[in-house]
Amino acid sequence: MECPTCHSRQLQRNGYRNQVQCYKCKCCGRQFLGSYKQARYSEDVKQLCIRMHLQGMSTRALEKLTGIHHTTILSWIRE
Ligand SMILES: [Zn+2]
């Protein structure tokens, strides 16, 4: 993990946002999320997609319905 602005590894943990670890760079002061992929959707949305998939909805159908890419949904189901 490094700062996207100055590439420093001098990072300070700065709490959580949407269950994603936030970091603050000690060098330039920039705040950023530990994972951009996970930051996009909440746990509620994720659980709802998994549940709908278990009810027989395909990941492609879920993609059309929610706008979330089917590979993202697939990775949640595989977890
Ligand atoms: Zn920095």
XYZ file of C-alpha atoms and ligand atoms in Angstrom:
80
model
C 0.000 0.000 0.000
C 1.392 3.387 -0.988
C 0.197 6.952 -1.462
C -1.336 7.478 -4.961
C 0.027 11.038 -5.035
C 3.628 10.859 -3.807
C 4.076 7.026 -3.561
C 5.219 7.266 0.026
C 4.684 4.244 2.260
C 4.518 6.446 5.351
C 0.805 5.958 5.866
C -1.442 6.461 8.820
C -4.687 4.509 9.245
C -7.542 6.982 9.249
C -10.697 5.063 10.190
C -13.203 3.288 7.963
C -15.628 4.426 5.276
C -18.167 1.898 3.901
C -16.138 -0.826 5.662
C -13.032 0.123 3.698
C -9.846 1.129 5.479
C -8.992 4.797 4.948
C -5.390 5.985 4.943
C -3.724 9.338 5.341
C -0.303 9.994 3.862
C 2.168 11.364 6.398
C 4.200 13.031 3.656
C 1.659 14.971 1.569
C -1.417 14.687 3.777
C -3.591 13.093 1.112
C -6.445 10.898 2.337
C -7.487 7.876 0.307
C -9.234 4.498 0.553
C -7.349 1.243 0.933
C -9.316 -0.425 -1.829
C -11.125 1.417 -4.600
C -12.990 -1.656 -5.850
C -14.601 -2.477 -2.520
C -15.415 1.151 -1.825
C -17.964 1.327 -4.627
C -20.696 -0.848 -3.134
C -22.034 -1.260 0.361
C -22.336 -4.563 2.197
C -26.157 -4.316 1.876
C -25.999 -4.162 -1.921
C -23.544 -7.053 -1.954
C -25.733 -9.259 0.256
C -28.811 -8.399 -1.812
C -27.062 -9.443 -5.031
C -25.896 -12.711 -3.484
C -29.413 -13.428 -2.227
C -31.001 -12.698 -5.623
C -28.436 -14.923 -7.286
C -29.323 -17.737 -4.871
C -32.981 -17.228 -5.907
C -31.964 -18.102 -9.448
C -31.123 -14.733 -10.989
C -28.088 -14.794 -13.249
C -25.152 -12.432 -12.707
C -25.888 -10.906 -16.144
C -29.481 -10.169 -15.108
C -28.213 -8.674 -11.861
C -25.779 -6.544 -13.833
C -28.659 -5.095 -15.889
C -30.743 -4.530 -12.775
C -28.114 -2.982 -10.509
C -25.511 -1.636 -12.927
C -22.830 -3.595 -11.082
C -20.459 -5.505 -13.355
C -21.208 -9.247 -13.381
C -17.591 -10.146 -12.560
C -17.886 -8.064 -9.377
C -21.063 -9.932 -8.410
C -19.406 -13.237 -9.292
C -16.457 -12.470 -7.017
C -18.889 -11.777 -4.135
C -20.656 -15.100 -4.714
C -17.334 -16.962 -4.727
C -16.214 -15.472 -1.413
Zn 1.580 11.247 -0.184
